[in-house]
Short mmCIF file of C-alpha atoms in Angstrom, two decimals:
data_model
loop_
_atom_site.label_atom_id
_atom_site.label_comp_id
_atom_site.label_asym_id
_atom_site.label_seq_id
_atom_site.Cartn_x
_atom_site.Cartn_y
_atom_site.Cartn_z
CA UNK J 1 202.70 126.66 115.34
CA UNK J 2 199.95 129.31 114.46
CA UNK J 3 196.39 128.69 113.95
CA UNK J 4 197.12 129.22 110.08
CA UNK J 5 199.72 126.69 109.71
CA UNK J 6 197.68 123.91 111.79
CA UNK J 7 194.84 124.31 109.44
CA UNK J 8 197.43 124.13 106.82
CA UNK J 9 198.88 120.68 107.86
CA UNK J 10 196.02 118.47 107.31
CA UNK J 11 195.18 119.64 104.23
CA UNK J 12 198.14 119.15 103.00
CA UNK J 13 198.00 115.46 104.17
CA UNK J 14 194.92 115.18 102.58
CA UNK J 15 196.66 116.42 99.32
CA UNK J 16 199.42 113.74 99.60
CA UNK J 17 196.80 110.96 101.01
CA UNK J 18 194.37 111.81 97.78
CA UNK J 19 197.64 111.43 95.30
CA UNK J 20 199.22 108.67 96.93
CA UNK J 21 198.23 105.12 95.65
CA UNK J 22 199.07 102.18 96.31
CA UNK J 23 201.86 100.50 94.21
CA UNK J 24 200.93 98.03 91.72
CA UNK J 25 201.94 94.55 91.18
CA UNK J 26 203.32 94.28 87.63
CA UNK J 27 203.11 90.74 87.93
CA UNK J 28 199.61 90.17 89.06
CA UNK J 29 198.56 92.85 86.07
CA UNK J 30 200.17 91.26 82.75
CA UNK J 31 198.84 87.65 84.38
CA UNK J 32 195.38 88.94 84.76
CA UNK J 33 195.63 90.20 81.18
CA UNK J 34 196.60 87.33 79.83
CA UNK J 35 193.72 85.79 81.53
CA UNK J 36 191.23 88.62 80.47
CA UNK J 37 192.75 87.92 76.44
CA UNK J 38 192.84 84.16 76.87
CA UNK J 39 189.07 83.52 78.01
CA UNK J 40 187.76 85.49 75.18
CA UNK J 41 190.27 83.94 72.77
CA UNK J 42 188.34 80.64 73.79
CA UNK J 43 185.03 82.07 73.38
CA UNK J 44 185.45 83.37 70.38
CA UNK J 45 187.19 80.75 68.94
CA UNK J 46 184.87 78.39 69.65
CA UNK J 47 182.19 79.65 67.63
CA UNK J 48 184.90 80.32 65.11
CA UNK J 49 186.16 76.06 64.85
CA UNK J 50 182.42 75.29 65.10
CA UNK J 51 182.19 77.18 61.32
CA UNK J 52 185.32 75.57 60.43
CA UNK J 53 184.61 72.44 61.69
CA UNK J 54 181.77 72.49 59.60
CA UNK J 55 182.90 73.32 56.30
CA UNK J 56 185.72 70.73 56.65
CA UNK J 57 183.13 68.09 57.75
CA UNK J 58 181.27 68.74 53.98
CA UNK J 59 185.27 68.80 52.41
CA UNK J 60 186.26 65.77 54.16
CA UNK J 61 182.89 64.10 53.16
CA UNK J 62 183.38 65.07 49.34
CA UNK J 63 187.72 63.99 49.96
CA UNK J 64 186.50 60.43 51.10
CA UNK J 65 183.55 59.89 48.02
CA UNK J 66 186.37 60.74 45.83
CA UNK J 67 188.71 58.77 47.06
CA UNK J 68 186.37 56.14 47.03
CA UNK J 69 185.63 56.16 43.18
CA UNK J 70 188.89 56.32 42.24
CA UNK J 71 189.74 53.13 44.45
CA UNK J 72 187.03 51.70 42.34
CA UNK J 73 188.33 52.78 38.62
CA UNK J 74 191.05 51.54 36.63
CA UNK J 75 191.75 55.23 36.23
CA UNK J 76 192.53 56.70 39.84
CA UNK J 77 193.69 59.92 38.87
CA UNK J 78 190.62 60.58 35.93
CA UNK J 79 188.45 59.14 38.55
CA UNK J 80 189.17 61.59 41.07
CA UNK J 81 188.86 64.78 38.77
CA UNK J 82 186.41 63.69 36.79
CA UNK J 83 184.26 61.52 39.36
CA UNK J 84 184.16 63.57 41.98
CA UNK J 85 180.44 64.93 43.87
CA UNK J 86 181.12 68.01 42.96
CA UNK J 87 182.32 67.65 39.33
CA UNK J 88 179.05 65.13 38.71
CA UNK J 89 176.93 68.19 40.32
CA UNK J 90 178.15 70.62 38.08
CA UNK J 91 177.73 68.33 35.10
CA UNK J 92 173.63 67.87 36.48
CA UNK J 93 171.42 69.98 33.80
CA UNK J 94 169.57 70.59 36.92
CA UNK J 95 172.24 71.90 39.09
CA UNK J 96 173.10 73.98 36.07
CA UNK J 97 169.84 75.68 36.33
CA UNK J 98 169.41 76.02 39.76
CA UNK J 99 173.31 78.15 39.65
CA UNK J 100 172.17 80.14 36.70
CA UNK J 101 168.87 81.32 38.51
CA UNK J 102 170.51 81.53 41.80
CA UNK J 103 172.87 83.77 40.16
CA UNK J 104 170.06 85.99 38.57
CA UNK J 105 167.86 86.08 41.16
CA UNK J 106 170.10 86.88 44.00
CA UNK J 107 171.78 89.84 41.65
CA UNK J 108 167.97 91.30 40.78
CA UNK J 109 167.50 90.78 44.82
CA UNK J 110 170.30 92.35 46.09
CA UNK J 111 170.06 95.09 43.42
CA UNK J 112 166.49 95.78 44.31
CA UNK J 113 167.62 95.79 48.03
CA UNK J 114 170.17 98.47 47.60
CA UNK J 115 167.54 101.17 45.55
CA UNK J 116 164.97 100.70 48.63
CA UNK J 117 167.81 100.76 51.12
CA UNK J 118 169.57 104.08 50.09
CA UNK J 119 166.27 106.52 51.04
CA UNK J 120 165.32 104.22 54.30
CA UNK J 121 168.57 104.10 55.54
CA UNK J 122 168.98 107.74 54.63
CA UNK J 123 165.43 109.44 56.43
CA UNK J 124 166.00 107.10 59.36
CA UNK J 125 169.46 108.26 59.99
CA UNK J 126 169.15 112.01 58.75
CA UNK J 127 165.45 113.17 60.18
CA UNK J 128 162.83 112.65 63.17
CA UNK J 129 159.37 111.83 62.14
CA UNK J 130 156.06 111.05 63.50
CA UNK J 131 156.53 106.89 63.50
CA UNK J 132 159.48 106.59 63.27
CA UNK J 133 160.43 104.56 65.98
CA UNK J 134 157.61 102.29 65.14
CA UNK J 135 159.19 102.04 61.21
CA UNK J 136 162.32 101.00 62.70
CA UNK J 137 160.47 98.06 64.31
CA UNK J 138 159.08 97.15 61.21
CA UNK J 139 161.97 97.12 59.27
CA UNK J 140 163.25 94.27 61.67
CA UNK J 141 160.18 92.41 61.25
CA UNK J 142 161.49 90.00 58.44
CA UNK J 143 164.45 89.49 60.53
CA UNK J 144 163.45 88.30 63.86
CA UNK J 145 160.60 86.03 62.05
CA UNK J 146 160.73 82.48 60.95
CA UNK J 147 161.61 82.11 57.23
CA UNK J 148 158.40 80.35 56.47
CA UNK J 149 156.28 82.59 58.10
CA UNK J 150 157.60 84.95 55.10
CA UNK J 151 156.75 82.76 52.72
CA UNK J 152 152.97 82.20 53.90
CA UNK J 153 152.67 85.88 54.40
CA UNK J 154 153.87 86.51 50.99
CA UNK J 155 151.41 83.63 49.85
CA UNK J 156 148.46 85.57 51.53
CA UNK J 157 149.09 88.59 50.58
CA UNK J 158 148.98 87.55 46.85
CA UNK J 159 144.89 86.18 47.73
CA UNK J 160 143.74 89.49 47.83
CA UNK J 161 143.33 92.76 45.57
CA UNK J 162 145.57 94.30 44.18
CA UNK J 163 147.85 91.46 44.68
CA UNK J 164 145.75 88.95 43.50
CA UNK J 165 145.65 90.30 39.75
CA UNK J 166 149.59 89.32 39.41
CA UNK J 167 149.58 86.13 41.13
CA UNK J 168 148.97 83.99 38.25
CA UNK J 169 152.41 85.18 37.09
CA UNK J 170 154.50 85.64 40.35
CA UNK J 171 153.61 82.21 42.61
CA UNK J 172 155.15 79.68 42.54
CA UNK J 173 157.11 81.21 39.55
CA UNK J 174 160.35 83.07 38.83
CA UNK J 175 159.16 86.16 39.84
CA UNK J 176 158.24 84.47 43.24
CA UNK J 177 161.98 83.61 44.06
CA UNK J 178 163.22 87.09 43.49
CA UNK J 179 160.69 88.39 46.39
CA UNK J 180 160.77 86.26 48.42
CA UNK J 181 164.62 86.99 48.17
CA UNK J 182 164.19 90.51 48.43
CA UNK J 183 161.89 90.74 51.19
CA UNK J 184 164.55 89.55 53.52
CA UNK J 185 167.75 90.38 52.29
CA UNK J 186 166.48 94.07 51.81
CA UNK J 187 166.34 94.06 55.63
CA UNK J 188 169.85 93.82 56.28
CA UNK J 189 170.60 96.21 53.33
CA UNK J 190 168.55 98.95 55.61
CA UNK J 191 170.38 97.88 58.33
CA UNK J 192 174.10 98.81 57.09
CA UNK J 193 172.36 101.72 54.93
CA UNK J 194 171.72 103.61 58.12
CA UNK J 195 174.87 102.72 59.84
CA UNK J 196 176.26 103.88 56.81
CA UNK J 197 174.63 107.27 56.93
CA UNK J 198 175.34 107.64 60.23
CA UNK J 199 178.44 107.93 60.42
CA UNK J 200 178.88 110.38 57.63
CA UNK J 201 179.05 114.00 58.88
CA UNK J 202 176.26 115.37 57.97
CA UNK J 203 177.63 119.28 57.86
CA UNK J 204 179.49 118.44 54.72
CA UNK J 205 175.95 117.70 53.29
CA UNK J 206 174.59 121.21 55.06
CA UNK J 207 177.37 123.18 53.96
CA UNK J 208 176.16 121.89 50.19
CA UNK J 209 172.70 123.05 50.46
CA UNK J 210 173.59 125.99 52.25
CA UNK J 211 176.05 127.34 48.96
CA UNK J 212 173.00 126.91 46.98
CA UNK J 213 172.50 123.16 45.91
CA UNK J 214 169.02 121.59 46.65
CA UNK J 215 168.36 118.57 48.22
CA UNK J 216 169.14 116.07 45.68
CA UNK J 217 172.06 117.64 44.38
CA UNK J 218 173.46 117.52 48.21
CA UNK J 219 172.91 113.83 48.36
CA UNK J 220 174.21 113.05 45.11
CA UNK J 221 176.76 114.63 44.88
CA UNK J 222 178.14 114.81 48.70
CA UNK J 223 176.28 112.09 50.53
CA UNK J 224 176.50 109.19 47.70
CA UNK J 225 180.13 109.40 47.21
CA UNK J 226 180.73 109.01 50.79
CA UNK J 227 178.48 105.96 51.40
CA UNK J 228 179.58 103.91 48.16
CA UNK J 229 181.71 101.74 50.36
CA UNK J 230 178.88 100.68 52.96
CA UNK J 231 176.48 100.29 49.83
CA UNK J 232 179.17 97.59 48.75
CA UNK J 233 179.03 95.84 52.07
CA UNK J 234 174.91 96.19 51.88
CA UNK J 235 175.15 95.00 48.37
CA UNK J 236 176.93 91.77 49.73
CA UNK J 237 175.25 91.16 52.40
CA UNK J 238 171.91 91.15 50.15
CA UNK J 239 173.38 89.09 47.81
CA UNK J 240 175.03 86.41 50.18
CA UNK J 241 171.37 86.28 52.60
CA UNK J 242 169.24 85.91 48.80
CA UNK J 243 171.67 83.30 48.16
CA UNK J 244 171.23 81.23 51.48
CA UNK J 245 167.31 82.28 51.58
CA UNK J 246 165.26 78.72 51.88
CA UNK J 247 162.14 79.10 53.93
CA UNK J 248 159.98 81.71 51.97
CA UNK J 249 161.05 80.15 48.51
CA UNK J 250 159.99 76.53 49.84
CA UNK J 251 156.18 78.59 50.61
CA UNK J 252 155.94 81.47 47.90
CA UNK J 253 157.91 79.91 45.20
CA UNK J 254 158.27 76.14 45.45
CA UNK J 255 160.78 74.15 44.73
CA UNK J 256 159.89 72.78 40.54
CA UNK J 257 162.79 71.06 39.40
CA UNK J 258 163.81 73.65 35.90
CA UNK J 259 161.39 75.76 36.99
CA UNK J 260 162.29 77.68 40.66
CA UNK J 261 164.93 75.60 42.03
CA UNK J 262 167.67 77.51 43.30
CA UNK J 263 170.86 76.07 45.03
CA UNK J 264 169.37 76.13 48.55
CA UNK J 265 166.22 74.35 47.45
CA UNK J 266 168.85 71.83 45.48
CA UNK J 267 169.87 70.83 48.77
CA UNK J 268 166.83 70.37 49.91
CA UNK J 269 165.37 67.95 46.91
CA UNK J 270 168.54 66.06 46.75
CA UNK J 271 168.36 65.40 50.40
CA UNK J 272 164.82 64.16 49.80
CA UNK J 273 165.68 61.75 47.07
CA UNK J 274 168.06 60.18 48.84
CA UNK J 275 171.31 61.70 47.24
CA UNK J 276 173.62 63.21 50.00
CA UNK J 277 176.80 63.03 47.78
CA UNK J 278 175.05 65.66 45.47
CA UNK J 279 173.53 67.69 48.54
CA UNK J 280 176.98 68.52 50.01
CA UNK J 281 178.98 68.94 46.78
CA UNK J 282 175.97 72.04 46.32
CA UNK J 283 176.41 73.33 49.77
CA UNK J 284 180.43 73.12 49.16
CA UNK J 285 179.69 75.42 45.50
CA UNK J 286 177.29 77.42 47.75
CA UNK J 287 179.69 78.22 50.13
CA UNK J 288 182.68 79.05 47.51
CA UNK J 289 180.08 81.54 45.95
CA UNK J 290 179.29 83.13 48.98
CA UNK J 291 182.83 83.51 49.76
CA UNK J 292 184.27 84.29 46.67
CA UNK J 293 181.54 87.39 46.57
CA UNK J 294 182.50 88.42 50.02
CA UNK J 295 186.17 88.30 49.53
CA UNK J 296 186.10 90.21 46.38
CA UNK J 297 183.83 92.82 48.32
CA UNK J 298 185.88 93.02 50.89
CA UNK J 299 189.37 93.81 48.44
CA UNK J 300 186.34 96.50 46.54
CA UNK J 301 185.87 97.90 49.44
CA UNK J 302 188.95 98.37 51.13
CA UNK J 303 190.29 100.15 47.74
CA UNK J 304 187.54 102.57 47.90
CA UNK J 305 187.89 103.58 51.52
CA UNK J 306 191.86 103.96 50.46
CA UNK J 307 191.67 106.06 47.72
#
């Protein structure tokens, strides 16, 4: 053997040693994958049958009180469609107001959300600027703190100048429930905004400005188009967090029967007076609303994306 082909050999075992592996079990692979898919099936799931779990407690609840006073009636059937929590709430002039200005306010708050989430969403995801890692932060700031801490911020602020020339019309008024709403909600509306934005390609946008269009024209009419389906989803999610909003409105707006009561404050004054029946059958129309928005979003949105 020459000197050539001995320094040959072993890297050519090396070759085949590198390339070689060992052979797998095909057996031991699918079992630890079912494994693997089965432990965060049960994880997941979990939190999942907790929500369920929940919302069938409230059905179950409203199922039994129904049942109950149509045992009692010498109608059964009129009692139980007639009688029920829910059909009493909605028949509740008070009820009837808090829906109507739950359904006003929450629009005004999750339309007022979306015009101050398009531009943030847009600078933070399209440009670097001085601060802005420290805007970022304070865009979170009404989501990481307590609800009522909102509310007695908001409550504050409106003790001092400029703020203090409106308050005689905004606390503990209408006005009050619509920003205390908004000054939540419009944080998760900045939050998809900019997710939104960022994953649009922005050379589509450059190619615009670069043919001649200005700024505005680019976003309009390139950018906009592109990021109606994630204003959808921030619309929702504005809409569905205004609805379930409790802590600032209790501070900053109150809770005056006919006056600034809302469906989450409902809840809250029927629990005080004693009148659980009427407290869940609100949560249950709470949670059909929020739903029912979310569902139809959901269909919206899919049909945009398609076509």
């Amino acid at each position: 053997m020459t000197g050539s082909e001995s320094q040959e050999q072993p890297s050519h075992n090396l070759r085949n040693n590198s390339t070689t592996t060992p052979p797998r079990d095909v057996g031991n692979v699918v079992l630890s994958n079912r494994v693997f898919y089965c432990c965060m099936a049960i994880i997941g799931g979990a939190y999942v049958i907790l929500i369920l779990s929940m919302l069938l407690a409230d059905a179950w609840f409203v199922i039994e009180k129904t049942v109950d006073a149509a045992s009692a009636s010498s109608s059964p059937w009129k009692a139980m469609f007639f009688d029920n929590p829910v059909v009493t709430a909605l028949a509740d002039r008070k009820i009837q107001y808090s829906i109507w200005l739950s359904l006003v306010s929450c629009t005004l708050s999750a339309i007022l959300s979306i015009i101050a989430a398009v531009p943030i969403g847009y600078l933070l995801s399209r440009h670097n600027f001085p601060g802005k890692r420290l805007l970022d932060a304070i865009l979170d700031i009404p989501i990481v703190l307590p609800p009522l801490v909102v509310g007695l911020s908001l409550l504050i602020l409106f003790q001092f100048f400029p703020f203090s020339l409106l308050a005689r019309d905004v606390v503990y008024q209408v006005p009050a429930v619509v920003l205390a709403q908004f000054s939540v909600a419009c944080a998760f509306a900045v939050r998809t905004m900019k997710s939104t934005f960022d994953h649009i390609d922005p050379r589509c946008e450059q190619v615009a400005v670069a043919l001649g269009s200005s700024r505005s024209q680019a976003f309009g009419l390139v950018v906009l188009p592109e990021a109606t389906h994630g204003m959808i989803t921030a619309f929702t999610l504005a809409w569905a967090r205004s609805l379930g909003e409790f802590g600032p409105l209790l501070i900053f707006a109150g809770a005056t029967r006919m006056k600034t009561e809302v469906l989450s404050t409902t809840v809250f004054l029927e629990m005080n007076v004693g009148n659980i029946e009427a407290a869940v059958a609100v949560s249950l129309i709470m949670v059909a609303a929020a739903v029912t928005v979310l569902v139809i979003t959901r269909i919206w949105g899919t049909r945009e994306t398609l076509l």
